[in-house]
XYZ file of C-alpha atoms in Angstrom:
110
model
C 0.000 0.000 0.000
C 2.991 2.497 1.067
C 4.207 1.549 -2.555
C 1.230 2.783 -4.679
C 1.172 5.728 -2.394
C 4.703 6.308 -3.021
C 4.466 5.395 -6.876
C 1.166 7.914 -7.053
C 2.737 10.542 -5.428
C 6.316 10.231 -7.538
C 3.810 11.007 -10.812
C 1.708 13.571 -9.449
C 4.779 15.466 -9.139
C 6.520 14.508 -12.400
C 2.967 16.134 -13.976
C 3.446 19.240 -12.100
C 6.641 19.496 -12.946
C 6.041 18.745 -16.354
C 6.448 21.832 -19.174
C 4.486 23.309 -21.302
C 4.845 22.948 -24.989
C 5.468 26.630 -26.615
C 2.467 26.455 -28.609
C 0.470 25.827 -25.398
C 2.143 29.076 -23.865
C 1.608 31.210 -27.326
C -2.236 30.447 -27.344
C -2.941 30.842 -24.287
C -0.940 34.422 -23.762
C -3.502 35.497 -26.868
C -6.227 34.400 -24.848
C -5.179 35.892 -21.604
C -4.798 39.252 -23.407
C -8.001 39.021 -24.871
C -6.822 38.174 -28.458
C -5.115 41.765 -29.106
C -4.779 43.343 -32.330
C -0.455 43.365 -31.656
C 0.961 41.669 -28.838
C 4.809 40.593 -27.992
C 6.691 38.529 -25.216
C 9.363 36.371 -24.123
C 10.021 33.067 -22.918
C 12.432 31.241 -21.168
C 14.085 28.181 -23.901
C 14.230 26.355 -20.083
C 10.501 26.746 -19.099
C 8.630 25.344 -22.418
C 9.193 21.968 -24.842
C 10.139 23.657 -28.061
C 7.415 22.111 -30.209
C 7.652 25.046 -32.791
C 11.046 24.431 -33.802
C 12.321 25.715 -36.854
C 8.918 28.219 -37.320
C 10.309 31.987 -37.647
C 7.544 33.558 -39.349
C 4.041 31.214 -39.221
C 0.124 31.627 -39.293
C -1.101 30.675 -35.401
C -5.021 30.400 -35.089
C -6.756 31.051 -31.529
C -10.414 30.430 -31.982
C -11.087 31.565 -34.892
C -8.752 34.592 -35.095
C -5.723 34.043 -37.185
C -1.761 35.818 -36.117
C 1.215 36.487 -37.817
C 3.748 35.221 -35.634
C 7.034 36.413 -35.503
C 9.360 33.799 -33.532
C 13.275 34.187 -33.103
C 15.594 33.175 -30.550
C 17.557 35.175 -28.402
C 19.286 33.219 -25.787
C 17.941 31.976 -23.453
C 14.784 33.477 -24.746
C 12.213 33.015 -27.390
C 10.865 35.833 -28.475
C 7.404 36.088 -30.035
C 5.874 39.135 -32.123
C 2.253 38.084 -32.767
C -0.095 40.308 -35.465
C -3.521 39.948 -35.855
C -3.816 39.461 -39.606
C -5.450 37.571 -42.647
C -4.865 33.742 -43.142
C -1.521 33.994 -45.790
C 0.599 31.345 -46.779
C 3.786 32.371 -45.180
C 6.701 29.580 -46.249
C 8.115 31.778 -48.331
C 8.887 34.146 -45.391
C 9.641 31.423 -42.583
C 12.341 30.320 -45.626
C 13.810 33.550 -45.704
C 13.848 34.018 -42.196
C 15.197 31.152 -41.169
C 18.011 31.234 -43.508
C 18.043 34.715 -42.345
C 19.278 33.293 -38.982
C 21.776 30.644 -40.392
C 23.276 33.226 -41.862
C 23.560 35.330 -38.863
C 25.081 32.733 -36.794
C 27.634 31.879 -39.273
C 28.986 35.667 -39.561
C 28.330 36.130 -35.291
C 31.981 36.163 -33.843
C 32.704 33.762 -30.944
C-alpha cells in the first residue's frame, strides 16, 4: 500500500513538474490578453518543450482569429511578435527568415 502511495505521489509530481509545450504558452498568452490586435513577449528556452522548432515567421489560429507570428531566438529566450492578420501562406517568409538566422550565426563572432 505504502508503494502505490509512493508510486502515485512520484507522478503527481513529475505532472506538475512537467512543461508546457510553446504552442500551449503562445495560445494561451492570446487568450489571456483578450486576443489583441499586436501583442509581444518572451520566454524562457528552459521553461517550455520547443514544439515550434524551426517556425520563424508562421500563421497561429486562436479560436477563430488568425496571427502572424514572428518567432526568433535570443538566448535563453524566445521571443514572439504576434499580429492579428489575414490567413496567408507564409513559407516563403519562414524560408527567408530562417536562412536569415543561419546566416547570422555563421557571420556572429565567438
Amino acid at each position: 500500500m505504502l508503494r502505490t502511495f509512493l508510486k502515485h505521489l512520484q507522478l503527481s509530481a513529475i505532472k506538475t513538474h512537467s512543461k508546457p509545450r510553446a504552442s500551449e504558452v503562445l495560445t494561451s498568452h492570446l487568450l489571456n490578453r483578450g486576443k489583441p490586435y499586436w501583442t509581444s513577449y518572451f520566454v524562457r528556452y528552459s521553461s517550455v518543450k520547443n514544439d515550434q522548432f524551426g517556425l520563424s515567421h508562421f500563421n497561429w489560429n486562436v479560436e477563430g482569429v488568425n496571427y502572424h507570428i514572428l518567432r526568433t531566438g535570443c538566448y535563453p529566450f524566445i521571443k514572439y511578435h504576434c499580429t492579428k492578420r489575414p490567413y496567408e501562406d507564409l513559407t516563403l517568409e519562414n524560408k527567408l527568415f530562417t536562412f536569415l538566422k543561419v546566416i547570422n550565426i555563421e557571420c556572429s563572432p565567438i
